[in-house]
Amino acid sequence: MAEIRVPELSLVVLVGVSGSGKSTFAAKHFKPTQVISSDYCRGLVSDDENDQSATPQAFELLHHIVGVRLARGLLTVVDATNVQYEARKSLIDLAKRHDVLAEAIVLDVSDEIAIARNESRPDRDFGAGVVIRQRKDLRRSLSRINRDGFRKVHVLRGQEQIDATTIGYDKSWSNKKDLTGPFDIIGDVHGCRSELETLLERLGWEPVRDAEGRWTDASHPAGRTAVFVGDLVDRGPDTPGVLRLVMSMVAAGRAICVAGNHEQKLVRALNGRKVRVAHGLQESLDQLAAADPVFVEDARIFMDGLLSHYLLDGGNLVVAHAGLKESYHGRASGRVRSFALYGDTTGETDEYGLPVRYPWAQEYRGRAMVVYGHTPTTKPEWINNTICLDTGVVFGGELTALRYPERELVSVPAEQMWYEPVKPLSAPGYRDPGTLDINDVQGTRHIETRYGGRIKIQEENAATALEVMSRFAVDPRWLLYLPPTMAPPQTSPLDGYLEHPHEAFEEFAAAGVTEVVCEEKHMGSRAIAVLTRTPEVAAARFGITDGSSGSVYTRTGRPFFADTGPLVERLREAVAPLWKALDSDWVILDCELLPWSAKALDLIRTQYASVGAAAGAALPEAVAALTAAAGRGLDVGGLLDRARRRQDNAALFRDAYARYCWPVDGLEGIRLAPFQILACEGRASALEPHAWHLSTLGLLDHELITPTRHRFVTLGSAESRAAATAWWEELTAGGGEGMVVKPAVQPPTGRVQPAEGTHPDGAPPKRPPARVQPGVKVRGREYLRIIYGPDYTDSLDLLRRRFLGKKRSLALREHALGLEALARLADGDPLWRIHEPVFGVLALESEPVDPRL
């Protein structure tokens, strides 16, 4: 029994005369959905599989279906005669367009067998002449079919050989999906052996050294696998040393490597091909000329056998030297290899004579992370789930590795500049730091965050945010952060309550949090204050040259007042102690601006006061009328009780919103309640423990500042929980809105690992823990009348069915985007990089979510 092996992703073309048994062979060896038959397509377009007049349309449909399947990465079998060169060529061209390999399986049976089979079928009445003509075409084809462009041609002669054949599948060489890591992916080395050794040592690799102390092999005690993105050679001082180390690691199964363009060119030179000796090739040739010829030959064979790219970790990770767009992942063709080696170019050259690269990563939207090198940059930067690790070590920059799946970057500096770059290194996609571009924010976006992974922004949400930001936002140079929405706790089952601290405490305790802080929730308007010590600092740090020293804006980026200058000046005076405490000339604060009426007066008048006034006028009259009716003996007791209850609820409703309103005259009466220091020079302080925030803000002693009252709660203590609950009840009974419950120490990833001993034998959980909300708001019973209406307590059974899932997801995503903006600010990133996550927060705010949550 013989086995034919075909690539798992390929186009299999069956070739044979009518009656040779192609359909039977296909049904025996392939899934029904994998086989596309010309007869079936003829039937689809004409209701008659033998209608030869429909053949052109049938093959047009066949090619379309085959193309769709190949684009989706599905093995496809074409069941047609394909005895003529033109028919086969059109299919081979289709396979090439989709970058898959084509294989031919020829079923060569005698004329007698084919004619007899056709005569036995009532739908095949075209006579023996058709078979004889097809047989002649096949005979002519067999002498040249190997030159058609098929990867392999399998010819099965006679029915006995056809029956004895089986089909097997080969994974593509680039398919290493079964390798799941963890990986240490290392950028372009370019002959810098010493820096490579230093980087491997920092990554925890243990060396095997030669007599001179150089690394000749390495292993990792944790079983990690090294992945090299290519360009091991050229320019640097020790190309043979790098090759010797990497070849040993690959041979031992502890590393894999993809081809770089410099390896390809060096191989061509070693093969005696005529190449242009430039870009560091001469250094490699000179160093290899002094090496052992046996080693040089082994190195040539090694480099010549490197693949263009690898799919790893179930297809979640792709490594290619110059990157790879999604439609090329796992494909095999000359243009796929060319893209992987050189990237995509515009056909132009820059002022240095180098090709202009097409920014494919800006348009990448694939699920798989793509890690690459090739184009040296000053630092790695995530762009749409792709990252370039070439940080120019040979040019005096750094050698960089990415730990996967941890997404941690590790770099070591070059020991010196080994090779003078043709042009200066720049950041990925470099442009003027202060230049904003509409293309950064419009359309569907995927924003990489270090605290919440990859976050998708829908095109329609981006359009809404663009409208708000372009028309109403403050000067974009001040717009460095937008706060996230906040979710309520799970609904309370307690009689008369919709929200209660118990559910918040239980939520955090179940997630592994041991201590929380309960902060008074001020009934005001969320405000972000960006303040600088002097106008000169504003000019130097943020490029603001109009003499202003800061800005105070709403959670959607709008200025609070027509002129916030006077408020900024008073705030700068109020926060003066922070300049020394933070060792910074600027600060960003998360606050509440009080009273609520300072910003929401129109809303209060039109939405709340009008309801209160109407209820105050109508309900007493209704109660009086129903009381009189009851006095006349009418059965209106139920209506009267309900009217009285509604009258009482209306009074409570008026009292609720009135508590948060007081007269202001300009800045007189305005208060600001800061509760978090978001950032200062060189520091994204938002993730500091809340005790630090509250104690540092406690330094502020000014009439403008309202302190944030708070309590720390040990979740394992019933007494501590009870005390905090009593405090919440006291706050809300006295007119307070409620409180916000937060983990006392917020984990950077938003995930809390369970304490030791919570798993048998200390084993880690099988799945990573769920992400923890950064804060949960627990609002008071009377305050919720403002949100759900005066009579909401009569509808608690209905309200308890409210859906919180989308609100919670939104809060987590917006929180991650906000932290990413602050981290980019602390890293010194340009304004357009900071604006990307800030804009994302605003875009997510346009998602449809129940506003009462």
PDB file of N, CA, C and O in Angstrom, residues 574 577 697-705:
ATOM      1  N   ALA A 574      -3.273  75.901  45.963  1.00  0.00           N
ATOM      2  CA  ALA A 574      -3.722  74.886  46.920  1.00  0.00           C
ATOM      3  C   ALA A 574      -2.805  73.668  46.938  1.00  0.00           C
ATOM      4  O   ALA A 574      -2.610  73.047  47.987  1.00  0.00           O
ATOM      5  N   PRO A 577       2.099  72.241  48.297  1.00  0.00           N
ATOM      6  CA  PRO A 577       2.914  71.245  49.019  1.00  0.00           C
ATOM      7  C   PRO A 577       3.311  70.037  48.179  1.00  0.00           C
ATOM      8  O   PRO A 577       4.255  69.329  48.531  1.00  0.00           O
ATOM      9  N   LEU A 697      -2.185  63.428  49.632  1.00  0.00           N
ATOM     10  CA  LEU A 697      -3.182  64.477  49.433  1.00  0.00           C
ATOM     11  C   LEU A 697      -3.596  65.107  50.761  1.00  0.00           C
ATOM     12  O   LEU A 697      -4.109  66.234  50.779  1.00  0.00           O
ATOM     13  N   GLY A 698      -3.359  64.399  51.857  1.00  0.00           N
ATOM     14  CA  GLY A 698      -3.646  64.970  53.164  1.00  0.00           C
ATOM     15  C   GLY A 698      -2.758  66.148  53.508  1.00  0.00           C
ATOM     16  O   GLY A 698      -3.035  66.885  54.466  1.00  0.00           O
ATOM     17  N   LEU A 699      -1.673  66.361  52.731  1.00  0.00           N
ATOM     18  CA  LEU A 699      -0.805  67.519  52.935  1.00  0.00           C
ATOM     19  C   LEU A 699      -1.493  68.821  52.530  1.00  0.00           C
ATOM     20  O   LEU A 699      -1.038  69.908  52.913  1.00  0.00           O
ATOM     21  N   LEU A 700      -2.556  68.701  51.742  1.00  0.00           N
ATOM     22  CA  LEU A 700      -3.209  69.898  51.213  1.00  0.00           C
ATOM     23  C   LEU A 700      -4.162  70.478  52.257  1.00  0.00           C
ATOM     24  O   LEU A 700      -5.095  69.807  52.720  1.00  0.00           O
ATOM     25  N   ASP A 701      -3.909  71.693  52.623  1.00  0.00           N
ATOM     26  CA  ASP A 701      -4.744  72.385  53.620  1.00  0.00           C
ATOM     27  C   ASP A 701      -5.115  73.748  53.045  1.00  0.00           C
ATOM     28  O   ASP A 701      -4.390  74.725  53.201  1.00  0.00           O
ATOM     29  N   HIS A 702      -6.237  73.792  52.356  1.00  0.00           N
ATOM     30  CA  HIS A 702      -6.638  75.001  51.657  1.00  0.00           C
ATOM     31  C   HIS A 702      -8.157  75.020  51.590  1.00  0.00           C
ATOM     32  O   HIS A 702      -8.802  73.959  51.483  1.00  0.00           O
ATOM     33  N   GLU A 703      -8.737  76.205  51.615  1.00  0.00           N
ATOM     34  CA  GLU A 703     -10.196  76.313  51.615  1.00  0.00           C
ATOM     35  C   GLU A 703     -10.822  75.753  50.350  1.00  0.00           C
ATOM     36  O   GLU A 703     -12.001  75.373  50.346  1.00  0.00           O
ATOM     37  N   LEU A 704     -10.036  75.659  49.282  1.00  0.00           N
ATOM     38  CA  LEU A 704     -10.559  75.117  48.033  1.00  0.00           C
ATOM     39  C   LEU A 704     -10.667  73.591  48.068  1.00  0.00           C
ATOM     40  O   LEU A 704     -11.455  73.001  47.331  1.00  0.00           O
ATOM     41  N   ILE A 705      -9.886  72.963  48.926  1.00  0.00           N
ATOM     42  CA  ILE A 705      -9.768  71.513  48.928  1.00  0.00           C
ATOM     43  C   ILE A 705     -10.706  70.888  49.959  1.00  0.00           C
ATOM     44  O   ILE A 705     -10.728  71.284  51.130  1.00  0.00           O
TER      45      ILE A 705
END
